[in-house]
Short mmCIF file of C-alpha atoms in Angstrom, two decimals:
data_model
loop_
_atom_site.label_atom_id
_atom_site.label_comp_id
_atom_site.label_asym_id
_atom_site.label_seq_id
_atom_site.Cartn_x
_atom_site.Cartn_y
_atom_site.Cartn_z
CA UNK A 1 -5.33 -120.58 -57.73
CA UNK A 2 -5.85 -118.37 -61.13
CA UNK A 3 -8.30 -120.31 -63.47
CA UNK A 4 -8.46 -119.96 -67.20
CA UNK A 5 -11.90 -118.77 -66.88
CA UNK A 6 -11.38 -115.62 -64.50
CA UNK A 7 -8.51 -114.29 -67.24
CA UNK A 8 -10.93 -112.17 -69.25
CA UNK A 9 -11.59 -110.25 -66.29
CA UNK A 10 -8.55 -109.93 -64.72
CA UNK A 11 -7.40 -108.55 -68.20
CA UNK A 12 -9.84 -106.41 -68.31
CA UNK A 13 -9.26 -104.68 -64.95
CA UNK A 14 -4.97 -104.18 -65.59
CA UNK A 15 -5.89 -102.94 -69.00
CA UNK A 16 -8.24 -100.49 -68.32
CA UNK A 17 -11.11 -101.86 -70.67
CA UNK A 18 -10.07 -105.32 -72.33
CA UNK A 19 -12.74 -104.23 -75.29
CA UNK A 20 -11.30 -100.20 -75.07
CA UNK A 21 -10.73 -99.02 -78.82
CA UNK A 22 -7.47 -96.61 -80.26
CA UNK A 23 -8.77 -94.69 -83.14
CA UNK A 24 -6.50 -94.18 -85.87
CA UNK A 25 -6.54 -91.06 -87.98
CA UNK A 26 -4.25 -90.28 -91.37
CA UNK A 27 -4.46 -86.19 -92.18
CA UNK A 28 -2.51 -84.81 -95.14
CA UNK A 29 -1.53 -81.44 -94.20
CA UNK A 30 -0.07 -78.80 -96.43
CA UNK A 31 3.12 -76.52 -95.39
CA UNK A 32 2.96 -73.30 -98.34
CA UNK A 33 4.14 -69.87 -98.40
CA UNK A 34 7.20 -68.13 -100.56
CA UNK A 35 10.37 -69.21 -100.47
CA UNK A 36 13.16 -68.85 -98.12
CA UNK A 37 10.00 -68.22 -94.96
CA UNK A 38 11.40 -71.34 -93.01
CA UNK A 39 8.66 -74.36 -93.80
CA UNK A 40 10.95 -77.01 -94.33
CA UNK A 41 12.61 -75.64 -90.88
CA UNK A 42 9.43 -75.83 -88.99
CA UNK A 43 8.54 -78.97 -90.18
CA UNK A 44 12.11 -80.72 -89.21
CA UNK A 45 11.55 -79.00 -85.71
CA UNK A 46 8.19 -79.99 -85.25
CA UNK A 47 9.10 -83.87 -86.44
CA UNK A 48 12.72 -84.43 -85.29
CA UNK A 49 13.22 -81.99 -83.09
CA UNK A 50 15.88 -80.83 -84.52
CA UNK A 51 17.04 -77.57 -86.49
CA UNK A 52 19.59 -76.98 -88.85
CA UNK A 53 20.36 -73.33 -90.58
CA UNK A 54 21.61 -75.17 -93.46
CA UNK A 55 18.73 -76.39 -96.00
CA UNK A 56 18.78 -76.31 -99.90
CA UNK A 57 15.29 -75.07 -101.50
CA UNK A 58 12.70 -77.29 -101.61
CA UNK A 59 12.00 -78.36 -105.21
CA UNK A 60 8.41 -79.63 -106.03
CA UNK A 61 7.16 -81.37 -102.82
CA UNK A 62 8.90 -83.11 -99.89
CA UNK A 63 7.21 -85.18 -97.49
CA UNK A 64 7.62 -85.83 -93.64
CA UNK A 65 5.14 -88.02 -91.14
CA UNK A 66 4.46 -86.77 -87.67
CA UNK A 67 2.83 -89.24 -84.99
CA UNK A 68 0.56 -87.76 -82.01
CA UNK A 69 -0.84 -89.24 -79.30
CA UNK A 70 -3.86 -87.00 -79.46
CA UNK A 71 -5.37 -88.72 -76.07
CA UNK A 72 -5.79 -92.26 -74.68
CA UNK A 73 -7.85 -93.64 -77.18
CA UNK A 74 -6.49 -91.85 -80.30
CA UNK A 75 -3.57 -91.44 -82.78
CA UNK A 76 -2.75 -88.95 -84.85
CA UNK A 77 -0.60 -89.53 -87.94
CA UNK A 78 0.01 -86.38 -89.95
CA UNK A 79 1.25 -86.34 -93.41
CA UNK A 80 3.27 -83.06 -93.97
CA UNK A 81 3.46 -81.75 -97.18
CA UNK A 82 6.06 -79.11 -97.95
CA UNK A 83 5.45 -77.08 -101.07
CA UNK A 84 7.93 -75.51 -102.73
CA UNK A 85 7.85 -71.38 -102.59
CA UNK A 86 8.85 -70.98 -106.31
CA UNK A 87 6.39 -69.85 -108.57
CA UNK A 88 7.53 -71.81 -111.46
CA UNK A 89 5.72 -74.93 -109.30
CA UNK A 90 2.39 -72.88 -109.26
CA UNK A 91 0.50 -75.01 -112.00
CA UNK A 92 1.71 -78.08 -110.01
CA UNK A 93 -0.19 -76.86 -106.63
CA UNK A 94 -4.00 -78.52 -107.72
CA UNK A 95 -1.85 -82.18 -107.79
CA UNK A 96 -0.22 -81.52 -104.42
CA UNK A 97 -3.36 -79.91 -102.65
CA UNK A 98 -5.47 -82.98 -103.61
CA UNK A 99 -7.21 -84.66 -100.48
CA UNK A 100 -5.81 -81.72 -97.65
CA UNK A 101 -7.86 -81.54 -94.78
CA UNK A 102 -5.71 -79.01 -92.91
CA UNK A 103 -2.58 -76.36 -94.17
CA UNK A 104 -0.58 -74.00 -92.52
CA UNK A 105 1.27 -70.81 -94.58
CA UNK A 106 4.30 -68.87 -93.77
CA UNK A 107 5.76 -65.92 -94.09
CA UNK A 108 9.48 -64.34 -92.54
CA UNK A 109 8.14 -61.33 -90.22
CA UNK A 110 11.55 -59.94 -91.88
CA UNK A 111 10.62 -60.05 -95.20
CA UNK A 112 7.14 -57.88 -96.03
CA UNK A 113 6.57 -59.13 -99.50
CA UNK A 114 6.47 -62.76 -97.97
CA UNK A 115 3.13 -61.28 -96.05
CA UNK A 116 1.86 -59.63 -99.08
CA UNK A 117 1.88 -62.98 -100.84
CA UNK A 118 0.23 -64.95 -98.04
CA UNK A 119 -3.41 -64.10 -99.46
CA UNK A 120 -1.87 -65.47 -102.86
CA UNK A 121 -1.51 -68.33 -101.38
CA UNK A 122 -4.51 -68.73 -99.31
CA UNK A 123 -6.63 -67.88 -102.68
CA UNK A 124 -5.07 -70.51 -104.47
CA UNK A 125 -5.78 -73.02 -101.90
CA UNK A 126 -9.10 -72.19 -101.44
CA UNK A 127 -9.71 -72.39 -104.63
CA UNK A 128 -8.26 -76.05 -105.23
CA UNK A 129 -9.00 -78.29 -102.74
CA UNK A 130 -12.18 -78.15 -100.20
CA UNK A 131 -13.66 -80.60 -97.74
CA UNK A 132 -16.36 -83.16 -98.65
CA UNK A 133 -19.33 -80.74 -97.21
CA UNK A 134 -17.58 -78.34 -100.33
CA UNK A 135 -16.03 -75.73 -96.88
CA UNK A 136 -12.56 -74.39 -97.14
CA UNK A 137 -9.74 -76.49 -94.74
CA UNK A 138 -8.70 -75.10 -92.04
CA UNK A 139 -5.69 -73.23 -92.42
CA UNK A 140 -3.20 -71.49 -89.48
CA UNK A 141 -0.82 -68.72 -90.44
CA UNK A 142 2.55 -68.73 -89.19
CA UNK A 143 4.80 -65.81 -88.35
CA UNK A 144 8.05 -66.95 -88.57
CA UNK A 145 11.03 -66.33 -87.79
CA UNK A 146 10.34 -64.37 -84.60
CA UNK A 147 13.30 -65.16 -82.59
CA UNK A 148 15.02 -62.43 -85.11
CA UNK A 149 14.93 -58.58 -84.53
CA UNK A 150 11.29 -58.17 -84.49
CA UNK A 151 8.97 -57.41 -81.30
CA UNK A 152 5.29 -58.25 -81.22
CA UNK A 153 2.81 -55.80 -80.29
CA UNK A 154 -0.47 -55.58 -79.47
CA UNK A 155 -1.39 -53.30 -81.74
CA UNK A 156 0.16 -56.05 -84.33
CA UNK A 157 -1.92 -58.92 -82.62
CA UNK A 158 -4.81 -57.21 -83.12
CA UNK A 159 -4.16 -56.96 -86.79
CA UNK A 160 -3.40 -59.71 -87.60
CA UNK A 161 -6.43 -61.46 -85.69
CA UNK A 162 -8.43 -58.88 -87.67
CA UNK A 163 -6.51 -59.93 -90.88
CA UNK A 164 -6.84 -63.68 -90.23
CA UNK A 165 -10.91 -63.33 -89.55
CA UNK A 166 -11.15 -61.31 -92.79
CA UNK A 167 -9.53 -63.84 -94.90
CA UNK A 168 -10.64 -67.44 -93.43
CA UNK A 169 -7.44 -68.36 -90.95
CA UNK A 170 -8.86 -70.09 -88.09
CA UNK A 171 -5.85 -68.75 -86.13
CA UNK A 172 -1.88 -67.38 -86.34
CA UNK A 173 0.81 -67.73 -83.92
CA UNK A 174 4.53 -66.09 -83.92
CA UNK A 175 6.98 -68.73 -84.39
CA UNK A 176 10.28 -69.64 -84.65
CA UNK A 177 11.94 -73.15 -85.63
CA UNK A 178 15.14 -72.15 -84.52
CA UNK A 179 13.85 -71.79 -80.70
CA UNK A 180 11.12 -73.91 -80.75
CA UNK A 181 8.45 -71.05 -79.75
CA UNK A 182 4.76 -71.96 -80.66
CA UNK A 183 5.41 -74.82 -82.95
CA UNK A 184 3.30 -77.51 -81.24
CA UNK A 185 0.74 -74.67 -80.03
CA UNK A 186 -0.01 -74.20 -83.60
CA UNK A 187 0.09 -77.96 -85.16
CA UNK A 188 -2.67 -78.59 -81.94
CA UNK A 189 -4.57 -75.93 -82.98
CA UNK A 190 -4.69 -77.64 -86.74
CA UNK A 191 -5.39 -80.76 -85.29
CA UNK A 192 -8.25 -79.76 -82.76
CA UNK A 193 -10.04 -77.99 -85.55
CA UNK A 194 -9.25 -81.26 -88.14
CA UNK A 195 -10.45 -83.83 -85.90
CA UNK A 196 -13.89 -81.54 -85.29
CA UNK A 197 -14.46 -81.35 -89.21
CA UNK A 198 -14.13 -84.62 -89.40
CA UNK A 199 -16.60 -85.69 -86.78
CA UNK A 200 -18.92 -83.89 -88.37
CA UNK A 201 -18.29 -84.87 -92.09
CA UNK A 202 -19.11 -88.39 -90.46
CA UNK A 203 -22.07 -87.53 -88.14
CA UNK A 204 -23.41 -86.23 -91.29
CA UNK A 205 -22.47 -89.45 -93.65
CA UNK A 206 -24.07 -91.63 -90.79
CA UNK A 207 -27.22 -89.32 -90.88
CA UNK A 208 -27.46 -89.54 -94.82
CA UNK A 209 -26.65 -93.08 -94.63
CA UNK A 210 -29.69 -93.80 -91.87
CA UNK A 211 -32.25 -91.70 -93.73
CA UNK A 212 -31.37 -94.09 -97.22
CA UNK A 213 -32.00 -96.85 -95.31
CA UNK A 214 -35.73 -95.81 -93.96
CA UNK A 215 -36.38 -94.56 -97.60
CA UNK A 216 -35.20 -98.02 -98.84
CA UNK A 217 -37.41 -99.85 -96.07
CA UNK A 218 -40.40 -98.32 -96.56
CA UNK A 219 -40.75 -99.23 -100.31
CA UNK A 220 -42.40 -102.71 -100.83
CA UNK A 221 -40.08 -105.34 -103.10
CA UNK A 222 -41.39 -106.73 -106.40
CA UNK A 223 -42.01 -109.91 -104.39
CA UNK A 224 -44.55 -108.09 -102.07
CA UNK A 225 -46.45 -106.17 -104.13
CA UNK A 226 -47.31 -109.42 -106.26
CA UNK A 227 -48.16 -111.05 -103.52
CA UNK A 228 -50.39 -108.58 -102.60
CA UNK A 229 -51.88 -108.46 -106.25
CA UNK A 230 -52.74 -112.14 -105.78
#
């Protein structure tokens, strides 16, 4: 006969850990490069799965929201930004870049002055929005577009892993929205490197925080010092 008093346990044991806790994360991450390179594609593959060769240019900023179940015990929601490529929305970019922790920027591996402005770009984030320990965010380069008439080679790879350590990319993958090649590969790679910034922004807060509080406790209150004087 089940009891009130063996429930706890019995929930427990189905659930896997009746006091197990799902950590929650919100990361605003910026889509950039010029216009026409596919963002808004790669971001409506990566969320909806889906893919359209229709879209009209982004103007100013559109949003999108992509949930991940990282692991067992934690959620990923990601806030997509996607920039417009125009220039005339350069002066807007501080506003949008504000609180980023991660970005990606592409360029059409059809189009070489797209490539040529990808260090424009990566400049100008750098330059507006860093994490709390004052470090660049981590940024991935796409090379879209790679279903079209363009082979990779490895003399290509290895420049552009050369380029990409030169100028502060912590990676770059070929991609293509339209076939759905190396879209997650390279949000993971964002996220892995996010979620290890931020443990140790917060192993460092909880550090800080701990060495304030022995400072604090080791100076004697008004109170006792009087009382002492006494």
């Amino acid at each position: 006969m089940l009891r009130y008093k063996d429930l706890p346990s019995l929930l427990q044991a189905s659930d896997g850990g009746i006091n197990a806790e799902v950590k929650e994360h919100l990361f605003k991450v910026l889509v950039i490069g010029e216009l026409g390179t596919g963002k808004t594609s790669i971001i409506k593959r990566y969320v909806h799965q889906f893919f359209s060769q229709h879209y009209r240019a982004t103007i100013g900023v559109d949003f999108a929201l992509k949930v991940v179940n990282w692991d067992a015990n934690t959620v990923i929601r990601l806030q997509l930004w996607d920039i417009a490529g125009q220039e005339r929305f350069g002066n807007m970019t501080r506003v949008y870049y504000k609180e980023a922790v991660g970005a990606f920027i592409v360029f059409d591996v059809l189009r070489e002055s797209t490539f040529d402005a990808v260090l424009k770009w990566k400049n100008d984030l750098d330059a507006k929005v860093q994490l709390p320990d004052c470090s660049n965010i981590p940024c991935v380069l796409l090379a879209n577009k790679c279903d079209q008439a363009y082979v990779s080679t490895p003399e290509n790879s290895k420049r552009m892993e050369e380029f990409c350590k030169h100028n502060g990319f912590i990676h770059w993958y070929d991609t293509s929205a339209k076939d759905n090649i190396n879209i997650d590969e390279a949000a993971n790679c964002l996220i892995s490197k996010i979620l290890e910034n931020d443990q140790q922004i917060n192993f460092g807060s909880e550090d800080l925080d701990r060495d304030r509080l022995t400072l604090g406790s080791s100076r004697p209150s008004t109170r006792q010092t009087r009382s002492s004087c006494c």
